[in-house]
Coordinates of N, CA and C in Angstrom, one line a residue:
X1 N 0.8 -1.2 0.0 CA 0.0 0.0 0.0 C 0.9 1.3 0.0
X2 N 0.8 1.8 -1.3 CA 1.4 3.2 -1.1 C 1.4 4.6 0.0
X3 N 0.2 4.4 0.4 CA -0.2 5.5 1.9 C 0.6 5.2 2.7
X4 N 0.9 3.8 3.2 CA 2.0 3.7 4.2 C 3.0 3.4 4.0
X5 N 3.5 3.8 2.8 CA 5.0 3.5 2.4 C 6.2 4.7 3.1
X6 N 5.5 5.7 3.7 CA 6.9 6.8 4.6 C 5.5 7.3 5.5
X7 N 6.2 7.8 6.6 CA 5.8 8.6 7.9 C 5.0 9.6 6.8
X8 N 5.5 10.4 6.3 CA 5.1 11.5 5.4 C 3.3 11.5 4.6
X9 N 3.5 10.0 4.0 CA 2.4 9.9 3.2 C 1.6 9.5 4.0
X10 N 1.4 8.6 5.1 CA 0.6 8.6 6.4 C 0.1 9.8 6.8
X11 N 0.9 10.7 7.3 CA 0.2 11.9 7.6 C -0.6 12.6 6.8
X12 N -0.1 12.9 5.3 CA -0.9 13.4 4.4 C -2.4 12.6 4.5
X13 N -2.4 11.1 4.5 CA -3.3 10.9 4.3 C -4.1 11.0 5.4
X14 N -3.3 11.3 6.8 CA -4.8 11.4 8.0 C -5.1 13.0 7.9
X15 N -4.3 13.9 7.6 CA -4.6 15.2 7.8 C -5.3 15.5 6.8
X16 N -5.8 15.2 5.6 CA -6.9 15.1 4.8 C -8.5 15.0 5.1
X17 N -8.6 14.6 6.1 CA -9.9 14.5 6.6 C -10.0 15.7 7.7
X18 N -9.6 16.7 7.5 CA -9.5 17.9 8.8 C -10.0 17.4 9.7
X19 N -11.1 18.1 10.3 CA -11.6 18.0 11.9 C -11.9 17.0 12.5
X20 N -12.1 15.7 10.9 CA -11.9 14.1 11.7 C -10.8 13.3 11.5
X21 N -9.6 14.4 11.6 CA -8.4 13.2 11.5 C -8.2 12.2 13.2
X22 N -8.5 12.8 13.9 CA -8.4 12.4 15.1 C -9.6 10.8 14.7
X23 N -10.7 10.9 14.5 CA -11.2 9.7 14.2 C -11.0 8.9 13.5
X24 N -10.0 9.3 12.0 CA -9.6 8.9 11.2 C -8.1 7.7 11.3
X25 N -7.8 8.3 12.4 CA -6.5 8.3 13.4 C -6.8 6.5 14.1
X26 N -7.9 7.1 14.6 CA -8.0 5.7 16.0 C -8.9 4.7 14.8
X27 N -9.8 4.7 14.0 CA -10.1 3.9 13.1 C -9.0 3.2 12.2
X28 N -8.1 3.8 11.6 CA -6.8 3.2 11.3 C -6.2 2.4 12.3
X29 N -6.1 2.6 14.0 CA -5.5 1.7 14.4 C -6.3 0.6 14.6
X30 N -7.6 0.9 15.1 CA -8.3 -0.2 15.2 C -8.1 -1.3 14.0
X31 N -7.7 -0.7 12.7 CA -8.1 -1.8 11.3 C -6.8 -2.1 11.8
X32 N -5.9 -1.9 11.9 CA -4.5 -2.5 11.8 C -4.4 -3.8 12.5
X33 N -5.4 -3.9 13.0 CA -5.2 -4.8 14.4 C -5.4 -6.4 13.5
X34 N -6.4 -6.1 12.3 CA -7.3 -7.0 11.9 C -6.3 -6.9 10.1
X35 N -6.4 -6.1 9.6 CA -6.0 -6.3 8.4 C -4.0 -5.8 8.4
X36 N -3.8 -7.3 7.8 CA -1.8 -7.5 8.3 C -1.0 -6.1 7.1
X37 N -1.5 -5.7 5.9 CA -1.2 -5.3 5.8 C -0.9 -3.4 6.4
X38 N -1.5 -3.5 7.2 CA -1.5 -1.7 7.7 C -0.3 -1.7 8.8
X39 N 0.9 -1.6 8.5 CA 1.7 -0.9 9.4 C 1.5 -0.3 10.8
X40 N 1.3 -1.2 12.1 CA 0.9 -0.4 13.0 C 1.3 0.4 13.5
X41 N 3.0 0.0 13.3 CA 4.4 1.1 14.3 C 4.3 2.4 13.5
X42 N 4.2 1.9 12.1 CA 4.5 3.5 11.2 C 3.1 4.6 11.7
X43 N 1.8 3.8 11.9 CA 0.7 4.3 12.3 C 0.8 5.2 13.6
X44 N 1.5 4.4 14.5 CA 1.4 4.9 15.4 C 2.7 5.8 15.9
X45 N 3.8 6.0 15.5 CA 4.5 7.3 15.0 C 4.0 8.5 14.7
X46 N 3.1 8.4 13.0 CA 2.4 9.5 13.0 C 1.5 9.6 14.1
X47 N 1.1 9.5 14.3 CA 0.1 9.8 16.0 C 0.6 10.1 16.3
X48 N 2.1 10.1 16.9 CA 2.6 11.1 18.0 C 3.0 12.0 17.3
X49 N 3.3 12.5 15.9 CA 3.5 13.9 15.4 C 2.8 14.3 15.1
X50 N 1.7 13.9 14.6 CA 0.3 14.6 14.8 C -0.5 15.6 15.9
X51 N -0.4 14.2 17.1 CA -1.3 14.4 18.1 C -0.5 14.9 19.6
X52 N 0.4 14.8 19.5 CA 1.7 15.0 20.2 C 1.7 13.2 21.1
X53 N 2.4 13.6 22.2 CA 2.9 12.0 23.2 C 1.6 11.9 23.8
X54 N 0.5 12.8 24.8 CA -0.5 12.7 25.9 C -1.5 11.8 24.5
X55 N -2.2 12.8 23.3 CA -3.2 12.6 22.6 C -3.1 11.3 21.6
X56 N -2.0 11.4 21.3 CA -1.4 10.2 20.3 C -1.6 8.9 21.0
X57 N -0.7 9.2 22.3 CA -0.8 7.5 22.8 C -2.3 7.4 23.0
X58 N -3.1 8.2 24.0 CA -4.4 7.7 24.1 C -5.4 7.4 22.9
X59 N -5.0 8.2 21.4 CA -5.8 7.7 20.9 C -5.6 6.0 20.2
X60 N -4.1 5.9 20.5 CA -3.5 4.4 19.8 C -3.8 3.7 20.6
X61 N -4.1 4.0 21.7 CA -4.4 2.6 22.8 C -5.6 2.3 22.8
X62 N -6.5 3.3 22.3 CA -7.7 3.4 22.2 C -8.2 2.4 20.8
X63 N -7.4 3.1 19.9 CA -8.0 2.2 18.7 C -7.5 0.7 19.3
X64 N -6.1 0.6 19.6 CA -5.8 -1.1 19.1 C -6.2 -2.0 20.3
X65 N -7.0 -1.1 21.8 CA -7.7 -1.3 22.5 C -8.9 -2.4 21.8
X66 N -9.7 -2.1 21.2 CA -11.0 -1.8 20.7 C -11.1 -2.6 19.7
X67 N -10.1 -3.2 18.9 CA -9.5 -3.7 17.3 C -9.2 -5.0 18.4
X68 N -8.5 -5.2 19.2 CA -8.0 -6.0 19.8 C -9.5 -7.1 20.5
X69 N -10.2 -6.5 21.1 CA -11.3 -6.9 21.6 C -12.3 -7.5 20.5
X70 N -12.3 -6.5 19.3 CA -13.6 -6.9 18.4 C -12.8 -8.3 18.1
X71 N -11.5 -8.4 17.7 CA -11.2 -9.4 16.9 C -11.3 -11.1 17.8
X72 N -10.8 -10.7 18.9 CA -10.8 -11.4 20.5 C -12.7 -12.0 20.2
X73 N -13.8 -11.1 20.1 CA -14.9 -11.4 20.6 C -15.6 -12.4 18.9
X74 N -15.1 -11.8 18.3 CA -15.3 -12.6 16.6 C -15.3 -13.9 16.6
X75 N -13.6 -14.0 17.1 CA -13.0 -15.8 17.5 C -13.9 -16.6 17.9
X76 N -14.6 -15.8 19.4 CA -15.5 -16.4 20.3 C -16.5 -17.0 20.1
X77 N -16.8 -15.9 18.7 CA -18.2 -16.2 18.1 C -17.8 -17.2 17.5
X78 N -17.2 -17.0 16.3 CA -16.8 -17.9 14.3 C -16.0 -18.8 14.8
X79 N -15.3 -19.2 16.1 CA -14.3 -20.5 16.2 C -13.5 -20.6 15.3
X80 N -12.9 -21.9 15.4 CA -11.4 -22.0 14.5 C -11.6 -21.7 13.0
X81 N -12.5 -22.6 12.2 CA -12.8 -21.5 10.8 C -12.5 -20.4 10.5
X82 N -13.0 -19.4 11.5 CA -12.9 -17.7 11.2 C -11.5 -17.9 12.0
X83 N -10.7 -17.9 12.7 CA -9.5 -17.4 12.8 C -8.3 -18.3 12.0
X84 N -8.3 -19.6 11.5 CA -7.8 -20.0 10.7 C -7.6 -19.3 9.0
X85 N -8.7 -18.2 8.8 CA -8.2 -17.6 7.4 C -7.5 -16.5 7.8
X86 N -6.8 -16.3 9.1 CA -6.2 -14.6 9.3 C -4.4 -15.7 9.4
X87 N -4.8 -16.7 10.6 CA -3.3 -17.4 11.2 C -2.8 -18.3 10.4
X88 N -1.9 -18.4 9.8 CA -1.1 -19.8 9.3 C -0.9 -20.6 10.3
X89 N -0.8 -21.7 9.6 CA -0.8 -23.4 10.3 C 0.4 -23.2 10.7
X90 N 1.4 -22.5 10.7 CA 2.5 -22.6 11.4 C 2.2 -21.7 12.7
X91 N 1.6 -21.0 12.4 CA 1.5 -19.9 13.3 C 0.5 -20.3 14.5
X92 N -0.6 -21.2 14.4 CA -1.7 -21.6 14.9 C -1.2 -23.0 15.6
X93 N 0.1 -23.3 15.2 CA 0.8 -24.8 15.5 C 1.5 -24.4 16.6
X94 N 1.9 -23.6 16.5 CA 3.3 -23.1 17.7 C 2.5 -22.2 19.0
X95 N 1.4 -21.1 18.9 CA 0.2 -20.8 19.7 C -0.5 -21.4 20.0
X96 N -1.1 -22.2 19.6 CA -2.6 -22.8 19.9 C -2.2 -23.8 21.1
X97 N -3.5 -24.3 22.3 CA -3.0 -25.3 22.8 C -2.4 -24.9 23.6
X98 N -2.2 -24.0 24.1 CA -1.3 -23.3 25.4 C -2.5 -23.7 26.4
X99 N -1.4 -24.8 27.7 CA -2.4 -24.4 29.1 C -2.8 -23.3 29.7
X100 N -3.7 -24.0 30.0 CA -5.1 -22.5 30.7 C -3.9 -21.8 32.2
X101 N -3.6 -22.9 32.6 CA -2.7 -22.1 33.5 C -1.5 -21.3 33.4
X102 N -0.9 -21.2 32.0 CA 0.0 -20.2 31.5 C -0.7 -19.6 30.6
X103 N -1.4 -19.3 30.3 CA -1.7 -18.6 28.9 C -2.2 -17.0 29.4
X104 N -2.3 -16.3 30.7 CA -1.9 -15.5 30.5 C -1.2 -14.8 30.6
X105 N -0.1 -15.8 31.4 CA 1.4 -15.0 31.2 C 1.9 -15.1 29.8
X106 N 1.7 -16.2 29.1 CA 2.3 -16.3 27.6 C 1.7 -15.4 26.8
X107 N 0.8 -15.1 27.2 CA -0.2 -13.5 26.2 C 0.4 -12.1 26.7
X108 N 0.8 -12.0 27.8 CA 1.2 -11.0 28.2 C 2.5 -10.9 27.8
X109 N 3.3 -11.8 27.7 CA 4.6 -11.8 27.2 C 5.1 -11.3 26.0
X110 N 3.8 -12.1 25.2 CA 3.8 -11.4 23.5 C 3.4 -10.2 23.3
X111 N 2.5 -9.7 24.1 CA 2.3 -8.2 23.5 C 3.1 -7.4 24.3
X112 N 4.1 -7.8 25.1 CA 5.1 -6.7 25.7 C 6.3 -6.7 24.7
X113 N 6.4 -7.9 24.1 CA 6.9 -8.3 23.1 C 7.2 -7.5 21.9
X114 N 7.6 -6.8 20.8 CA 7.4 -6.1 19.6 C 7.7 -7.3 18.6
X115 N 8.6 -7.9 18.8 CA 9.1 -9.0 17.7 C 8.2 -9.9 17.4
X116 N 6.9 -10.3 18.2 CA 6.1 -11.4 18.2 C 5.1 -11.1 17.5
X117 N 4.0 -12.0 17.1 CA 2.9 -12.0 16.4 C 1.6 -11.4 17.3
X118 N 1.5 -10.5 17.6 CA 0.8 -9.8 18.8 C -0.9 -10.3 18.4
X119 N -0.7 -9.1 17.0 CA -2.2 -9.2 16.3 C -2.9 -10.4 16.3
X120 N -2.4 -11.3 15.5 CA -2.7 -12.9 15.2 C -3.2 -13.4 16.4
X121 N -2.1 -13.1 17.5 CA -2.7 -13.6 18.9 C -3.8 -13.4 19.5
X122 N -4.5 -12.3 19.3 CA -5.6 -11.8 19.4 C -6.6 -12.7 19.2
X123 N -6.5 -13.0 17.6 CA -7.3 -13.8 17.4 C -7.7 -15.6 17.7
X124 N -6.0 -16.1 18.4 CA -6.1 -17.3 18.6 C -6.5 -16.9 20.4
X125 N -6.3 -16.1 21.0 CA -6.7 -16.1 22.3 C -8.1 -16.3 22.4
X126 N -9.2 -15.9 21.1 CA -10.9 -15.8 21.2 C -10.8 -17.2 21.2
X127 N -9.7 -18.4 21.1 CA -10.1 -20.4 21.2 C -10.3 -20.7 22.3
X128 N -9.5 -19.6 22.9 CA -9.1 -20.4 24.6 C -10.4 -19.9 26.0
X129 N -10.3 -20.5 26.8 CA -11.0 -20.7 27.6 C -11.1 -19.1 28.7
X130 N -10.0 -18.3 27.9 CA -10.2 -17.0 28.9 C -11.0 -16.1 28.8
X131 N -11.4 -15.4 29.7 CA -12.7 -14.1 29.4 C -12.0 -12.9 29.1
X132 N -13.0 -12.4 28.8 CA -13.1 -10.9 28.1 C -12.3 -9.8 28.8
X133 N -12.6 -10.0 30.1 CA -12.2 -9.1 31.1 C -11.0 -9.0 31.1
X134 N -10.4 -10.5 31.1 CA -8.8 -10.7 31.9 C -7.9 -10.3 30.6
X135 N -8.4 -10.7 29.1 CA -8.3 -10.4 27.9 C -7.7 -8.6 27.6
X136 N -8.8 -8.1 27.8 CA -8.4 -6.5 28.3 C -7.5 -6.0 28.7
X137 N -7.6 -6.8 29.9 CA -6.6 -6.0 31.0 C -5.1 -6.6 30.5
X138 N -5.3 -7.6 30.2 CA -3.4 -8.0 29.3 C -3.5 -7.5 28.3
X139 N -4.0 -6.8 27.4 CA -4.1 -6.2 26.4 C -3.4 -4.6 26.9
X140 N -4.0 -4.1 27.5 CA -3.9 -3.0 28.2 C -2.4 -2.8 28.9
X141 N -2.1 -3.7 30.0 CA -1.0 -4.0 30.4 C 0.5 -4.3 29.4
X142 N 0.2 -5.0 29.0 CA 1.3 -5.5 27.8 C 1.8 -4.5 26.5
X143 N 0.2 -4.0 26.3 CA 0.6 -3.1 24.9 C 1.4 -2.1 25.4
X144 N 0.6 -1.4 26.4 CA 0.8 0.2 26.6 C 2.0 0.2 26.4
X145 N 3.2 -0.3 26.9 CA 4.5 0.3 26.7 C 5.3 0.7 25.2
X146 N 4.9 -0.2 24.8 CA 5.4 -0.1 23.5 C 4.7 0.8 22.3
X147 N 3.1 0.8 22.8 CA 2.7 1.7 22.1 C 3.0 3.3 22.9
X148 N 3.0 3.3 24.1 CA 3.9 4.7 24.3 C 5.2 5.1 24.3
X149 N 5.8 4.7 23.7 CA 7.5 4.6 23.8 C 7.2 4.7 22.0
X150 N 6.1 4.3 21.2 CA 6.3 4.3 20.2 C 5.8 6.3 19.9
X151 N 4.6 6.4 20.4 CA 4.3 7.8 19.9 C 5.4 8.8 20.5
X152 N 5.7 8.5 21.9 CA 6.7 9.5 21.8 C 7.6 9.8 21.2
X153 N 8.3 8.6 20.2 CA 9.4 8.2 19.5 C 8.9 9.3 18.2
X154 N 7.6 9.4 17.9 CA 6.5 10.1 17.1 C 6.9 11.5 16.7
X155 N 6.0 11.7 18.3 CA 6.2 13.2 19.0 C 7.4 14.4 18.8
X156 N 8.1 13.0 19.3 CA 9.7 13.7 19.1 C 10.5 14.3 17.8
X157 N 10.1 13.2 16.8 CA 10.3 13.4 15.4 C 10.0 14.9 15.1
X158 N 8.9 15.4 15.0 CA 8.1 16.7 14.9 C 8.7 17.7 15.7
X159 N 9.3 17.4 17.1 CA 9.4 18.5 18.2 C 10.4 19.3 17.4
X160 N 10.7 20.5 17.7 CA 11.6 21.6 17.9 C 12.7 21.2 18.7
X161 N 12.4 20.6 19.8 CA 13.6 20.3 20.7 C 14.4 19.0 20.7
X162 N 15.3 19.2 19.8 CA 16.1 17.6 19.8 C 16.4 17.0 20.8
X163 N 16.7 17.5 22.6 CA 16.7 16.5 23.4 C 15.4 15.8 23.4
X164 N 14.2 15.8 23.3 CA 13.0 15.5 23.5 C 13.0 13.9 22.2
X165 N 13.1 14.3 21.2 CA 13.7 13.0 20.1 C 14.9 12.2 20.7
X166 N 15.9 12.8 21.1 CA 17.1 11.8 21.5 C 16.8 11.0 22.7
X167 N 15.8 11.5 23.7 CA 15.2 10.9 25.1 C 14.9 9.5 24.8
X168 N 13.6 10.2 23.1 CA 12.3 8.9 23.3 C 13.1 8.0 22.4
X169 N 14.1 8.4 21.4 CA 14.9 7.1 20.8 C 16.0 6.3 22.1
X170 N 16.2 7.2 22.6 CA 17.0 6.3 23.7 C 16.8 5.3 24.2
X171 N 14.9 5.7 24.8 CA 14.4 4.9 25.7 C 13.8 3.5 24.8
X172 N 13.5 4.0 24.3 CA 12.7 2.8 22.8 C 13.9 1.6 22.1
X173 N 14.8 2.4 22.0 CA 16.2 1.4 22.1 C 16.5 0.1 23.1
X174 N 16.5 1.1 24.7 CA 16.6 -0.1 25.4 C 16.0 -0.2 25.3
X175 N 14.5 -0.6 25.4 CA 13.4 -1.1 25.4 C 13.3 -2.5 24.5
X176 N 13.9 -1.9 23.4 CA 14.0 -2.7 22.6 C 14.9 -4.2 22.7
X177 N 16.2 -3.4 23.1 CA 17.1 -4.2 23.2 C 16.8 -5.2 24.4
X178 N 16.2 -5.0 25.5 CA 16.2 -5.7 26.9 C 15.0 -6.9 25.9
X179 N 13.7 -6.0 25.4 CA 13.0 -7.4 24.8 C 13.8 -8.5 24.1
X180 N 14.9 -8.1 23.4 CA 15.2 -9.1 22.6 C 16.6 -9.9 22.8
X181 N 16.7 -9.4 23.7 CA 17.3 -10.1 24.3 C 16.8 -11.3 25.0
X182 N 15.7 -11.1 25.8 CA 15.2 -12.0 26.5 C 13.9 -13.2 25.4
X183 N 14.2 -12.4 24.0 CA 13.4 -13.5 23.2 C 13.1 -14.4 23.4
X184 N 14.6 -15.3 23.2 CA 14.7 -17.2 23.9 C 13.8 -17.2 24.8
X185 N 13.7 -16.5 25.8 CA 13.3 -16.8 27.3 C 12.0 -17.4 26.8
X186 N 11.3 -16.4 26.4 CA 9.8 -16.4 26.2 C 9.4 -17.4 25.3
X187 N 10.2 -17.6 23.9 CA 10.0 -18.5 23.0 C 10.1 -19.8 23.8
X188 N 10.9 -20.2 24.6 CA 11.5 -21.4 25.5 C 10.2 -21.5 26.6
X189 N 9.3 -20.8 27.1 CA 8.8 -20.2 27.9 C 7.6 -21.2 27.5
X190 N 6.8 -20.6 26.3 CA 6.0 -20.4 25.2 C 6.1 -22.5 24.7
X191 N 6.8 -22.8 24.7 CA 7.0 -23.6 24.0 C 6.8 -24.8 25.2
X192 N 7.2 -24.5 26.5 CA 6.9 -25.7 27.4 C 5.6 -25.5 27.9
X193 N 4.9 -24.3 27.5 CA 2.9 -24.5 28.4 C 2.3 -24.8 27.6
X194 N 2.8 -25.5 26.1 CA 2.1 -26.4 25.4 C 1.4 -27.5 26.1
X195 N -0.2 -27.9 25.8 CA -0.3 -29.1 26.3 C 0.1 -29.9 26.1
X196 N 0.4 -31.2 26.5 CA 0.2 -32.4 25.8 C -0.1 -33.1 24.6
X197 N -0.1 -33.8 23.7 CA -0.8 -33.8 22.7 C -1.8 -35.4 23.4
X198 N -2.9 -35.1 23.1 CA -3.8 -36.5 23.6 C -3.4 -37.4 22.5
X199 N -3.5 -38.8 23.2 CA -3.7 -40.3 22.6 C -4.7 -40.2 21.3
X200 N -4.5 -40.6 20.2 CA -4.8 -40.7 19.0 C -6.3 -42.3 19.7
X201 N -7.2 -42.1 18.8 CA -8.1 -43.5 19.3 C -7.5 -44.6 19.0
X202 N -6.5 -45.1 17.7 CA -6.0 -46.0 17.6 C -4.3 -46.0 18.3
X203 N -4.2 -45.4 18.7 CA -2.3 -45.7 19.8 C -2.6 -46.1 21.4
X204 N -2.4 -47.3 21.3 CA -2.0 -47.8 22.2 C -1.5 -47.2 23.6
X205 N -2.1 -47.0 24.9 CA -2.1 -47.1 25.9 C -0.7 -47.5 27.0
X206 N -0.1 -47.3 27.7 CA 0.7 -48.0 28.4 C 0.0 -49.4 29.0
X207 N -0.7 -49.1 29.7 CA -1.6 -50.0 30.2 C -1.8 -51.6 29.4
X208 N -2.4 -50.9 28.1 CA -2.6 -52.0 26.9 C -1.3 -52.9 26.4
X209 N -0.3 -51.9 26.7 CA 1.0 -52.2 25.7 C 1.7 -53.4 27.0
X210 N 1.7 -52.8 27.9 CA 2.2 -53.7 29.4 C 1.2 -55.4 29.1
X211 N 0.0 -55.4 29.1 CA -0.5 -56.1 28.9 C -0.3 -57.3 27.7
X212 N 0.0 -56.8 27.0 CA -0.1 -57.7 26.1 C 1.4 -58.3 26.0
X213 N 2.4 -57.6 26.4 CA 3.8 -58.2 26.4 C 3.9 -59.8 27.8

């Protein structure tokens, strides 16, 4: 998509809508949540030179708030069918199946996460057995940092004052760097609250197998 090919043409295209760029703004984040093509980070950059750090982040949290939930409550409805045409089988292989007793630390992990499949997750979280409520609040929890570290990173771009840009790239750096560092952890993390996989109807039993020897 050409609109989001530079910070620049983004803006052009929200400040086009005058006095409803601001709705124009949080509707774009909300779609980002749901359609892979829309750039969220670049999205939410311009938001913060737009809207500055306070308006920007609240309206980014707000959309991918809201984008986050509809997609979350969809799952709940349409089951695997409907989330199977957004996730690949790779992607639905290595997520899916997470015990009820980790999964909301493994959700929370991913969306503090930047390098992970956040969005997707959304949608494979509407399989699992968690509510709406607890859903939110790790949404809420997990995102915000990244999406505020991102508009400020925004903000800054725009400002007059270059210490104010060199702060929010500093902080966004580490930020960066401490997550990915700790990738393994989580991947390794992620990978042991897999269930089990159940007995097939035809594979043999221990029980059966003892027996017959």
């Amino acid at each position: 998509m050409e609109i989001f090919s530079t910070l620049e043409t983004v803006q052009a295209f929200l400040l086009q809508f005058g006095v409803w760029t601001p709705l124009a703004f949080f509707v774009l984040q909300l779609l980002q949540i749901i359609i892979a093509p829309i750039p969220g980070g670049t999205v939410g950059l311009v938001g913060g030179a737009i809207f500055g750090t306070f308006w920007g982040f609240l309206l980014s949290m707000s959309g991918t708030l809201i984008g986050s939930a509809l997609v979350f409550v969809l799952s709940k409805r349409f089951g695997r069918p409907f989330v199977e045409k957004f996730a690949s089988p790779k992607i639905m292989d290595k997520y899916d199946n997470i015990k009820e007793s980790k999964l909301n630390a493994v959700l929370f992990g991913i969306f503090l996460f930047p390098l992970f499949p956040d969005d997707i997750l959304c949608f494979i979280a509407g399989l699992s057995p968690m509510k709406f409520k607890t859903f939110l609040i790790i949404v809420i929890l997990g995102r915000s940092p990244s999406v505020f570290l991102n508009t400020m990173v925004g903000a800054g771009v725009m400002a007059d004052n270059p210490t104010q840009f060199i702060v929010a790239i500093g902080l966004y750096a580490v930020f960066v760097l401490v997550l990915y560092l700790n990738r393994k952890r989580l991947d390794t993390f992620i990978h042991h609250s897999k269930k089990e996989n159940k007995l097939s109807p035809d594979q043999p039993t221990n029980k059966s197998t003892n027996r017959s020897r």
